[in-house]
Coordinates of C-alpha atoms in Angstrom, one line a residue:
M1 CA 71.0 71.7 90.9
T2 CA 70.9 67.9 90.5
I3 CA 69.2 65.7 93.0
K4 CA 71.3 63.8 94.8
L5 CA 70.3 60.7 97.3
A6 CA 72.0 59.6 100.3
S7 CA 72.3 55.8 101.3
A8 CA 73.9 52.9 102.6
R9 CA 75.2 50.7 100.5
I10 CA 77.3 48.4 100.6
D11 CA 80.9 46.8 102.1
E12 CA 84.7 47.6 101.3
N13 CA 84.3 44.2 99.5
G14 CA 81.5 45.1 97.8
R15 CA 79.6 42.3 99.9
A16 CA 76.7 43.0 102.8
I17 CA 78.6 40.9 105.4
G18 CA 81.7 40.6 106.7
G19 CA 83.7 43.8 106.4
K20 CA 85.5 45.6 109.0
A21 CA 83.7 48.6 111.3
G22 CA 83.7 51.8 109.7
D23 CA 83.8 53.4 106.2
Q24 CA 86.9 51.7 104.6
T25 CA 86.4 53.2 101.7
G26 CA 84.5 56.6 101.5
K27 CA 81.6 55.0 99.6
E28 CA 80.1 52.4 101.8
L29 CA 77.7 55.2 102.8
A30 CA 77.5 57.7 100.4
T31 CA 75.6 60.4 97.8
Q32 CA 75.0 60.0 94.8
N33 CA 73.0 61.3 91.3
A34 CA 69.3 60.9 91.2
Y35 CA 68.0 57.5 89.7
I36 CA 65.0 55.5 89.4
W37 CA 65.0 52.0 90.4
S38 CA 64.2 49.4 87.6
G39 CA 60.2 49.7 87.5
G40 CA 60.1 52.6 89.6
W41 CA 60.1 52.7 93.4
D42 CA 57.9 51.1 95.4
C43 CA 56.8 54.3 97.8
C44 CA 58.1 57.9 98.2
I45 CA 57.6 58.6 101.8
R46 CA 57.9 62.5 103.1
I47 CA 57.9 64.0 107.0
K48 CA 55.3 66.1 107.5
N49 CA 56.5 68.5 109.9
K50 CA 59.5 70.7 108.2
T51 CA 61.4 70.8 111.5
K52 CA 61.9 67.0 112.1
R53 CA 62.3 66.6 108.0
D54 CA 65.2 69.0 108.1
R55 CA 66.6 67.3 111.6
Y56 CA 66.6 63.9 109.8
I57 CA 68.0 65.2 105.8
K58 CA 71.1 66.8 108.5
F59 CA 71.4 63.3 110.2
I60 CA 71.4 61.5 107.0
K61 CA 74.2 63.9 105.4
W62 CA 76.3 63.7 108.3
A63 CA 76.2 59.6 108.1
C64 CA 77.1 59.6 105.0
G65 CA 80.2 61.4 105.5
S66 CA 81.6 60.1 108.4
P67 CA 84.2 57.4 108.2
L68 CA 83.4 56.1 111.4
I69 CA 80.1 54.4 110.0
G70 CA 80.4 51.5 107.6
Y71 CA 78.1 49.2 105.6
D72 CA 77.6 45.3 107.2
Q73 CA 73.6 43.6 107.7
N74 CA 75.2 41.1 110.3
Q75 CA 76.0 44.2 112.4
R76 CA 73.8 46.7 111.5
L77 CA 72.7 47.4 114.9
T78 CA 75.7 48.8 116.3
L79 CA 75.3 52.2 114.9
Y80 CA 72.1 53.0 116.7
N81 CA 72.9 51.0 119.9
A82 CA 76.5 53.6 120.1
L83 CA 74.2 56.3 119.4
K84 CA 71.7 55.4 122.1
A85 CA 74.0 55.1 124.7
L86 CA 75.1 58.7 123.4
D87 CA 71.8 59.9 124.2
F88 CA 71.7 60.3 119.8
D89 CA 74.1 63.7 120.4
Y90 CA 75.5 62.0 117.1
K91 CA 78.3 64.4 116.7
K92 CA 80.1 62.7 119.7
L93 CA 80.3 59.4 118.1
S94 CA 83.7 58.5 118.5
K95 CA 83.9 54.4 117.5
K96 CA 83.8 52.7 114.4
V97 CA 80.3 50.6 113.9
E98 CA 78.2 49.5 111.0
C99 CA 74.5 49.5 109.2
D100 CA 72.7 48.9 106.5
C101 CA 70.4 51.0 104.4
S102 CA 67.1 50.5 106.4
S103 CA 68.8 50.7 109.9
L104 CA 70.5 54.1 108.9
V105 CA 66.9 55.5 107.8
A106 CA 65.7 54.1 111.3
C107 CA 68.3 55.6 113.1
G108 CA 67.3 58.9 111.3
L109 CA 63.9 58.7 111.7
I110 CA 64.7 58.5 115.8
V111 CA 67.3 61.1 116.0
A112 CA 64.4 63.6 114.0
G113 CA 62.1 62.5 117.0
F114 CA 60.2 59.4 115.7
T115 CA 61.5 57.2 118.5
K116 CA 59.2 54.8 118.6
I117 CA 60.8 53.0 115.5
S118 CA 62.2 50.0 115.6
P119 CA 66.1 50.1 114.7
K120 CA 65.7 46.7 113.6
A121 CA 62.8 47.5 111.0
T122 CA 63.6 46.2 107.3
T123 CA 63.1 47.2 103.7
H124 CA 60.5 44.0 103.6
Y125 CA 56.8 44.8 103.1
N126 CA 55.1 41.5 103.6
K127 CA 51.4 42.4 103.4
D128 CA 50.7 38.7 104.5
I129 CA 52.2 39.4 108.1
A130 CA 50.9 41.8 110.4
T131 CA 53.3 42.1 113.0
D132 CA 57.2 42.1 111.0
L133 CA 59.1 44.2 111.0
S134 CA 58.9 46.5 108.1
L135 CA 59.7 50.0 108.4
V136 CA 56.8 51.1 106.3
K137 CA 54.3 49.2 108.5
T138 CA 56.3 50.4 111.7
M139 CA 55.9 54.1 110.5
K140 CA 52.3 53.8 109.7
K141 CA 51.8 52.1 112.8
Q142 CA 53.8 54.3 115.2
Y143 CA 52.8 57.4 113.7
P144 CA 49.7 57.1 111.3
N145 CA 49.2 60.7 110.9
S146 CA 53.1 62.1 110.3
F147 CA 54.1 60.7 107.2
T148 CA 52.4 61.4 103.5
Y149 CA 53.1 57.9 101.3
F150 CA 53.3 58.4 97.8
D151 CA 52.8 55.3 95.9
S152 CA 50.7 53.7 92.4
K153 CA 47.3 54.8 94.2
Y154 CA 48.3 58.6 94.3
K155 CA 46.8 60.6 92.2
N156 CA 48.9 63.9 92.1
G157 CA 51.9 62.7 90.8
N158 CA 53.8 59.9 89.9
H159 CA 56.5 59.8 93.2
T160 CA 57.9 56.8 92.6
K161 CA 59.1 57.0 88.7
K162 CA 59.6 60.9 88.5
S163 CA 62.2 62.4 90.4
R164 CA 60.9 65.5 89.9
W165 CA 58.0 65.1 92.4
W166 CA 61.1 64.5 95.2
R167 CA 61.6 67.1 98.1
N168 CA 64.7 67.0 100.0
G169 CA 64.0 64.2 102.9
D170 CA 61.9 62.1 100.8
I171 CA 62.4 58.6 101.8
L172 CA 62.5 56.4 98.8
I173 CA 62.0 52.2 99.2
K174 CA 62.1 49.7 96.7
Y175 CA 60.5 46.6 99.2
G176 CA 63.2 43.8 100.1
H177 CA 65.7 45.5 98.1
H178 CA 67.2 49.2 99.4
V179 CA 66.1 52.4 100.4
V180 CA 67.3 55.9 99.5
T181 CA 67.2 59.5 101.1
V182 CA 66.9 62.7 99.1
I183 CA 69.3 65.0 100.4
S184 CA 69.5 67.9 98.2
G185 CA 67.9 69.1 94.7
G186 CA 64.9 68.2 95.5
N187 CA 62.1 70.8 95.8
V188 CA 59.0 70.0 94.3
P189 CA 56.6 72.8 95.8
S190 CA 53.5 71.6 97.3
E191 CA 52.2 67.8 97.7
A192 CA 49.4 68.0 94.7
V193 CA 51.0 70.3 91.7
K194 CA 52.0 68.4 88.8
A195 CA 53.8 69.6 85.7
I196 CA 53.2 73.2 84.7
P197 CA 54.3 73.6 80.7
D198 CA 54.0 76.0 78.3
I199 CA 54.7 75.2 74.6
S200 CA 54.4 76.1 70.9
H201 CA 54.4 74.8 67.6
Y202 CA 58.0 74.0 68.7
H203 CA 56.9 71.3 71.2
P204 CA 53.6 70.4 70.0
V205 CA 51.2 67.8 71.9
S206 CA 52.0 64.1 71.1
N207 CA 49.6 62.1 73.6
W208 CA 47.4 63.6 75.3
A209 CA 46.4 61.4 77.5
K210 CA 49.5 61.4 79.0
V211 CA 49.5 65.1 79.3
K212 CA 45.9 64.5 81.5
S213 CA 47.8 63.0 83.6
D214 CA 50.6 64.6 84.3
C215 CA 50.0 67.8 84.0
S216 CA 47.5 70.6 86.0
F217 CA 47.0 73.4 83.4
M218 CA 49.3 74.5 80.5
I219 CA 50.0 77.3 78.5
S220 CA 50.7 78.4 74.9
K221 CA 51.5 80.6 72.0
A222 CA 48.9 82.0 70.3
T223 CA 50.2 84.7 68.3
Q224 CA 52.9 87.1 67.9
G225 CA 52.7 91.1 66.3
T226 CA 49.9 91.4 64.5
S227 CA 49.9 88.8 61.9
Y228 CA 51.3 85.3 62.9
V229 CA 49.1 82.8 64.4
D230 CA 51.0 79.9 66.1
P231 CA 50.2 76.6 63.4
T232 CA 49.1 74.2 66.6
L233 CA 47.0 76.9 68.0
N234 CA 43.6 75.2 67.1
G235 CA 44.6 71.6 68.0
F236 CA 46.1 72.6 71.6
I237 CA 42.3 74.4 72.1
K238 CA 40.9 71.4 71.5
G239 CA 43.0 68.8 72.7
C240 CA 42.5 71.1 76.4
E241 CA 38.8 71.1 75.7
K242 CA 38.4 67.7 74.6
N243 CA 40.6 66.6 77.8
K244 CA 39.2 68.9 80.4
I245 CA 42.8 70.8 80.8
P246 CA 42.7 74.2 81.9
Y247 CA 44.9 76.4 79.7
Y248 CA 45.9 79.9 79.0
L249 CA 47.2 81.8 75.4
Y250 CA 49.9 83.8 75.0
A251 CA 51.0 86.9 72.4
Y252 CA 54.5 87.3 72.2
L253 CA 54.8 91.0 72.4
N254 CA 56.9 92.6 69.7
K255 CA 58.4 95.7 70.1
G256 CA 55.9 98.6 69.4
N257 CA 52.2 98.6 69.1
E258 CA 51.7 96.4 72.2
L259 CA 48.0 97.1 72.5
S260 CA 47.4 96.7 68.9
Q261 CA 48.9 93.1 69.5
A262 CA 46.8 92.5 72.8
K263 CA 43.9 92.7 70.7
F264 CA 45.1 90.7 67.7
L265 CA 45.5 87.9 70.5
V266 CA 41.6 88.1 72.0
K267 CA 40.3 88.5 68.2
T268 CA 42.0 85.8 67.0
C269 CA 41.3 83.4 70.1
K270 CA 38.0 84.8 71.4
S271 CA 35.7 83.0 68.8
K272 CA 37.8 79.3 69.2
V273 CA 38.4 78.8 73.2
G274 CA 35.6 77.2 74.8
S275 CA 35.0 76.4 78.8
Y276 CA 38.5 75.6 80.2
F277 CA 40.4 78.2 79.2
R278 CA 41.2 80.3 81.7
G279 CA 43.1 83.8 80.3
Y280 CA 45.2 85.3 77.7
V281 CA 49.2 86.3 78.9
L282 CA 51.4 89.2 77.4
D283 CA 54.8 87.4 76.7
V284 CA 57.2 90.8 77.2
E285 CA 60.9 89.9 76.5
A286 CA 61.4 92.3 73.3
N287 CA 63.1 95.0 75.3
N288 CA 58.9 96.5 74.9
S289 CA 58.0 99.8 76.4
A290 CA 57.0 99.9 79.8
S291 CA 54.7 102.1 79.2
N292 CA 52.9 100.3 76.2
V293 CA 52.7 96.9 78.1
K294 CA 50.8 98.7 80.7
E295 CA 48.6 99.8 78.8
A296 CA 48.1 96.8 76.9
L297 CA 47.9 94.6 80.1
I298 CA 45.2 96.8 81.7
W299 CA 43.0 96.6 78.2
L300 CA 43.4 92.7 78.1
S301 CA 42.7 92.4 81.7
K302 CA 39.3 93.2 81.1
Q303 CA 38.9 90.8 78.1
S304 CA 39.0 86.9 80.2
P305 CA 38.3 86.7 84.0
K306 CA 42.6 86.1 84.7
C307 CA 45.3 87.1 82.9
M308 CA 48.7 87.4 83.7
I309 CA 52.4 89.3 82.3
Y310 CA 55.4 87.4 81.5
T311 CA 58.8 88.8 82.1
G312 CA 62.2 87.6 82.7
W313 CA 64.1 88.5 85.7
S314 CA 66.5 90.4 84.5
Q315 CA 63.7 92.5 83.5
Y316 CA 62.3 93.5 86.7
S317 CA 63.2 96.9 87.5
K318 CA 62.4 98.0 83.9
Y319 CA 58.8 96.3 84.1
K320 CA 58.7 97.0 87.9
S321 CA 55.8 99.8 88.0
V322 CA 54.4 97.5 85.6
I323 CA 54.0 94.7 87.8
D324 CA 53.6 96.6 90.8
Y325 CA 50.6 98.1 89.4
R326 CA 49.0 95.6 87.6
P327 CA 45.3 95.1 87.7
S328 CA 44.2 92.5 90.4
N329 CA 43.1 89.9 88.2
C330 CA 46.7 89.7 86.9
A331 CA 49.3 87.1 88.0
W332 CA 52.8 87.6 87.6
W333 CA 54.7 84.7 85.5
E334 CA 58.8 85.2 86.1
A335 CA 61.5 83.1 84.2
R336 CA 64.9 82.8 86.2
Y337 CA 66.4 79.3 85.2
G338 CA 70.0 79.4 87.2
D339 CA 72.2 76.4 85.7
N340 CA 68.9 75.4 83.8
T341 CA 69.2 71.6 84.7
G342 CA 65.8 70.6 84.2
Y343 CA 65.3 70.8 88.2
Y344 CA 64.0 73.5 90.3
D345 CA 67.2 75.3 91.7
T346 CA 67.1 76.9 95.4
K347 CA 70.0 78.9 94.5
Y348 CA 68.1 80.9 91.7
P349 CA 64.3 82.3 93.6
C350 CA 62.4 84.4 91.8
H351 CA 61.3 87.8 93.1
T352 CA 59.3 88.2 95.9
N353 CA 55.7 88.4 95.0
V354 CA 56.1 86.0 91.6
D355 CA 52.8 84.1 91.0
L356 CA 54.2 81.2 88.6
H357 CA 58.1 80.7 88.5
Q358 CA 59.2 79.1 84.9
Y359 CA 62.4 77.6 85.9
T360 CA 63.8 75.6 83.5
S361 CA 63.4 75.3 79.5
Q362 CA 65.3 71.9 79.6
G363 CA 62.2 69.8 81.4
K364 CA 60.6 66.8 80.5
C365 CA 56.5 66.2 80.4
D366 CA 55.2 63.3 79.2
G367 CA 53.1 63.4 76.1
I368 CA 54.9 66.6 74.7
K369 CA 57.1 66.0 71.8
G370 CA 59.5 68.0 69.7
S371 CA 63.4 68.4 71.0
G372 CA 62.2 66.1 74.0
K373 CA 63.1 69.3 76.5
V374 CA 60.3 71.8 78.0
D375 CA 59.8 74.9 79.3
L376 CA 58.2 74.3 82.5
N377 CA 57.0 76.2 85.6
M378 CA 55.8 75.6 89.0
I379 CA 53.5 78.2 91.3
V380 CA 55.7 80.2 93.9
S381 CA 52.5 82.6 95.2
T382 CA 51.5 82.8 98.7
K383 CA 48.5 84.3 97.6
K384 CA 47.7 82.6 94.1
K385 CA 47.3 78.9 94.8
L386 CA 46.9 76.0 92.3
S387 CA 42.6 77.1 92.6
W388 CA 43.1 80.1 91.2
F389 CA 45.0 78.9 87.9
I390 CA 42.5 76.2 87.2
N391 CA 39.6 76.9 88.4
K392 CA 37.1 79.8 86.5

């Protein structure tokens, strides 16, 4: 699903002031595909409370679809004044009004329940003036515990430069210039999880420093059948160990002799792995026998502290008995792409009780080359959190 942003943008004449009240073109307030401001946004702001976040999104969507609301910096408070007269029951609005990008956001926050936000707040952030009407400063002062601020100092993901970290309702601000809201397609699963790529020789690591910064843990192909060894295996293991990146190694199971293939995986890798190795994985997608996979998985679960089984969405019924009765130290990893745009699509969730969701084969991850498109995953488990995957 393509990420959509919404904002008050410009008046009907392509200027900031002087236009008529209301949306004359249908584009004064509008939505557009996600983009990154040149040099990155200065801050990504997240409303912590889901109910208020949903209320805020609903208002912004409504405002950007209303012909009654236009853009004009000189009349930027007329939207607020009209809403105030209606006790903020915004769907009763019947007259044409104006706003600008920051007053629209301020009104949305007020409607959501943050009533101490000033409608006069702007995108400016003057560090030398403690009493100015900066939107960000007002939010921090009036509601110190209600928002999460992601900026250049945040260590768990570059939310200002990478759209895959956005969640619906996030407010993106470029100080002194513009502020927008993520209204759809933003589905980052948690605050802390970085990229989780799975790779092979088709997508080798080209820059370990970037991978270390961008990834929570990694998964790589190690073997296939009972003779093939991925040519990047040794380099992958050494890179993960040197950069202290937790990792898993998988065997692509050809059809037949699945137990022998699992044993070949362990025999190939056991003497190579180090302290950041976390477990083995069986990649089941060759119409393998369920009973053979079960036998191989039970054996494999005893060879490392953790293991995983990988299946596709359409294979669930075939392997349900294996998945439902998998060993306690085994996570279920499922592939379901949907429209496969490179982003997680809420229209295509995994089956219940999946732990790790491979949601695209068209993703991007800094430091990994190849075709430029990488398999990306995210943790969706209600029980196995990030700590389960990365800790010993």
